[in-house]
Coordinates of C-alpha atoms in Angstrom, one line a residue:
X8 CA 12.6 3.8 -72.6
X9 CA 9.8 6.3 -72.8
X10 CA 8.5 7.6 -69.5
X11 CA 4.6 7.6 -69.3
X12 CA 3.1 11.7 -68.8
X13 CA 1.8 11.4 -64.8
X14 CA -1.8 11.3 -64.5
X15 CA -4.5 9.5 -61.8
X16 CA -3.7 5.5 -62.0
X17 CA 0.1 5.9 -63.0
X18 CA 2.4 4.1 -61.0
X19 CA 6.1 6.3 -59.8
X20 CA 8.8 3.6 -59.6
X21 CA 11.9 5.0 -57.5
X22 CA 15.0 5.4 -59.1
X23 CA 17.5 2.6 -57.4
X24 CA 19.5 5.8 -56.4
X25 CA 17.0 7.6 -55.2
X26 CA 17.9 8.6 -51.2
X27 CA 15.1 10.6 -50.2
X28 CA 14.4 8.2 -47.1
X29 CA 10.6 9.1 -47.5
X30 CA 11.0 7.3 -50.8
X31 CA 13.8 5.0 -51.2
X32 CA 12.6 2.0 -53.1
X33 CA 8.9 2.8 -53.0
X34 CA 6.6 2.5 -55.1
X35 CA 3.2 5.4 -55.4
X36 CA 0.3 5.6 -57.1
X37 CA -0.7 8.5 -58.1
X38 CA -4.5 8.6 -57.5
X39 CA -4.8 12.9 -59.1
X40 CA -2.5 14.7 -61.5
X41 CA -3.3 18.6 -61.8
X42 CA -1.1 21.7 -62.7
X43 CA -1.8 22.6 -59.3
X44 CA 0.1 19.5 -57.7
X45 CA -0.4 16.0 -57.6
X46 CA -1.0 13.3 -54.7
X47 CA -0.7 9.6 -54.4
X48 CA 0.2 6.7 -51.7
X49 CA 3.2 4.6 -51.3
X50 CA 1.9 1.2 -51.6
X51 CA 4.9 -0.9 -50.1
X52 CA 5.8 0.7 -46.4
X53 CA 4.1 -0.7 -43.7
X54 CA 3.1 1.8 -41.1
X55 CA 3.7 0.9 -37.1
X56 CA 0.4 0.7 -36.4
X57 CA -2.9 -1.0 -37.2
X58 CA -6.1 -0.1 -37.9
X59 CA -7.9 -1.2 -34.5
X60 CA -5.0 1.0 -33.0
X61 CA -5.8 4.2 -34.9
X62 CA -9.1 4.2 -35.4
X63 CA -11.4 3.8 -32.4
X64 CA -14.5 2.3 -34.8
X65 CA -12.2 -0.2 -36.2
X66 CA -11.9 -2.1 -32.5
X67 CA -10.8 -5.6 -33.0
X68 CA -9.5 -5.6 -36.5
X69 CA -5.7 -5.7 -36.0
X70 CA -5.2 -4.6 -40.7
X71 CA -2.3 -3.5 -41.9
X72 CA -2.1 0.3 -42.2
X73 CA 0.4 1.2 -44.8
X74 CA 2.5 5.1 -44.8
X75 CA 1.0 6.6 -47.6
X76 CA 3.5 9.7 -47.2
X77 CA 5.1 12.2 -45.4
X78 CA 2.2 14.5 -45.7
X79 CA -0.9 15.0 -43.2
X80 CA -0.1 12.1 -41.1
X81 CA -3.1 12.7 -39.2
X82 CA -5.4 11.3 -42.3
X83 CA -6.4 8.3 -43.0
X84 CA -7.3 7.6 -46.8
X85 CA -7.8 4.1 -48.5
X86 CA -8.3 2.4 -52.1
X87 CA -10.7 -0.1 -52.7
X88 CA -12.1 -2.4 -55.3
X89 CA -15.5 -2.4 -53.8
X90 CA -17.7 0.9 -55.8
X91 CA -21.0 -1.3 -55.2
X92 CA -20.6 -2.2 -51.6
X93 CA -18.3 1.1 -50.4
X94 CA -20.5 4.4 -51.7
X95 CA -18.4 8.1 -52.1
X96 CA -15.6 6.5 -53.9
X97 CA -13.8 7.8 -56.9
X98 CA -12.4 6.0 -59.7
X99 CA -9.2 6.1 -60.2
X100 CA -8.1 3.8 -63.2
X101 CA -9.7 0.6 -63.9
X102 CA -11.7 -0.9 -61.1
X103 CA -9.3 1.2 -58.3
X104 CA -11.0 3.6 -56.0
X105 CA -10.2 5.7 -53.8
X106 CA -12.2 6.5 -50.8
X107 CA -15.5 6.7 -50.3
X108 CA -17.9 6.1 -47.0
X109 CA -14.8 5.1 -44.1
X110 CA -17.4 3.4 -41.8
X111 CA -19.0 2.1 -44.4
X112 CA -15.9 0.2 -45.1
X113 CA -15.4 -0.8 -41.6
X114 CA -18.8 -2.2 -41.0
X115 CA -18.2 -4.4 -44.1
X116 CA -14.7 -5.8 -43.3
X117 CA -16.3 -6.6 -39.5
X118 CA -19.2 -8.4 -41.3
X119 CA -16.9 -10.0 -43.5
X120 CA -18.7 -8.7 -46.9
X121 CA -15.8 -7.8 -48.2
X122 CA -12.2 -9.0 -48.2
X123 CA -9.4 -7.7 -46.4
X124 CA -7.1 -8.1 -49.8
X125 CA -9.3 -6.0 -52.0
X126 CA -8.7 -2.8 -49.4
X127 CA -6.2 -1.1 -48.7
X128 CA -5.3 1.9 -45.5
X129 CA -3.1 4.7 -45.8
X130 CA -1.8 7.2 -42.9
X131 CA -0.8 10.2 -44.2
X132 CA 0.1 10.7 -48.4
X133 CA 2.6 11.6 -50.7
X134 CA 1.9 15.0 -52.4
X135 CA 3.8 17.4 -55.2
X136 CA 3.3 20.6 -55.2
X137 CA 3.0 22.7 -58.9
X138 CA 5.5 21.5 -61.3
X139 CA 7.6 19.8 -58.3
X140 CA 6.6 16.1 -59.9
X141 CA 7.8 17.0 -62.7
X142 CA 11.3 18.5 -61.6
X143 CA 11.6 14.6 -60.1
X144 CA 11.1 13.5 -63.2
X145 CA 13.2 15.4 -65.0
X146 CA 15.9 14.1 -62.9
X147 CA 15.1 11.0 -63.3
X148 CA 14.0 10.3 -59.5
X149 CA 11.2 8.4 -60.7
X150 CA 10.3 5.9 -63.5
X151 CA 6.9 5.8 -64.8
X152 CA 4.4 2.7 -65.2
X153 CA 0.4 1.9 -65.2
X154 CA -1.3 1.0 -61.7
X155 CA -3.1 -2.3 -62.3
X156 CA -5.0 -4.0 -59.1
X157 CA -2.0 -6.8 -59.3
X158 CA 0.3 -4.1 -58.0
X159 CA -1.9 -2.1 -55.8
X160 CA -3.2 -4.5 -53.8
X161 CA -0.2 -7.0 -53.9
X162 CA -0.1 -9.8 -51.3
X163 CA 4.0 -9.3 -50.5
X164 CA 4.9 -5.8 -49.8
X165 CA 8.4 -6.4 -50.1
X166 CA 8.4 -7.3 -53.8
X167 CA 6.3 -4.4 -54.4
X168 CA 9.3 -2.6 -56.1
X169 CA 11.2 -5.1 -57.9
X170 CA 7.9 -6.9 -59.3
X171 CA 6.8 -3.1 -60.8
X172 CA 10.1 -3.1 -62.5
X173 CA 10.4 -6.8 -63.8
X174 CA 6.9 -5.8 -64.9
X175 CA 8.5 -3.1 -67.3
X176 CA 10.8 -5.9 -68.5
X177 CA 13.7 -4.7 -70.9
X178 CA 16.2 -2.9 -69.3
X179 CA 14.2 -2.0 -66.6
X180 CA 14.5 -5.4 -65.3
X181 CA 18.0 -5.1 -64.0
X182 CA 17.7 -2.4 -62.3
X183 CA 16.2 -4.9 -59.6
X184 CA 19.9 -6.2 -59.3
X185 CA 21.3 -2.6 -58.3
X186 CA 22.3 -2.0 -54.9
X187 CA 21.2 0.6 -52.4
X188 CA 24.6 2.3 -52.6
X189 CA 26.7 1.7 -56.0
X190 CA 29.8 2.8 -53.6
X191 CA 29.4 -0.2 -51.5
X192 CA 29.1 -3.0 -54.4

């Protein structure tokens, strides 16, 4: 089971075991890899709160927002499949972008140019400082897989996680099966 090296459009897979809470059974996409540090968004936690609520400009648009980390929870970021409509965006794997022109976006969605599935929100993000990733890795927090738009912009949050795994098939597919806690099977 080799691990694929992080870079922009990888997925990280958490480890069953994993117990940071931030983190337990997420799954992020890592939208910039650098020596410096890396940053991403956790694509299957739903955050308390809507758009319309956080975002004055977004009135009457009750969309998901999703926590994108524990890390500047006063931002909010989103990925898109939408370069030609939603200018400023950058390209992070095949046909994923991230960001770009936020009322741009919004003005779109209202207008119903665009469609709510091929957008996603994020409040806040999940970042690594230098060589902190890869100390995760090393331990084996994280397992290691390609973004594709399947996964990024998946239509059942909960099954995020396991359908990332199954996707890895091979042994990676049991590890679906694994409980929270091992202590309590």
């Amino acid at each position: 089971m080799t691990q694929i090296l992080p870079a922009a459009g990888v997925l990280l897979i958490a480890d069953p075991f994993l117990k940071d809470p931030n983190f337990k059974r997420t799954v992020v996409f890592l939208c910039e890899h650098q020596e410096e540090g890396s940053f991403g968004f956790v694509l299957n936690r739903r955050y308390d709160f809507t758009l319309d609520q956080l975002m004055a400009s977004a009135e009457g648009m009750p969309i998901t927002v999703f926590y994108g980390g524990p890390v500047q929870l006063d931002t909010i970021h989103f990925l898109h499949r939408y370069p030609e409509k939603i200018p400023g965006g950058f390209e992070v794997t095949d046909g994923i972008f991230w960001g770009g022109d936020f009322e741009t976006a919004v003005e779109l969605l209202k207008a119903g140019e665009i469609e709510v599935s091929g957008i996603r929100f994020f409040i806040g993000y999940s970042g690594w400082s230098e060589g902190q990733l890869q100390g995760e890795l090393d331990e084996k927090s994280w397992i290691t897989s390609h973004g594709s738009r399947k996964l990024i912009f998946h239509k059942n949050l909960e099954a995020i996680w396991k359908d990332a795994l199954l996707e890895l098939g091979g042994d990676y597919q049991q590890l679906v099966n694994y409980p929270l806690d091992p202590q309590m099977n």
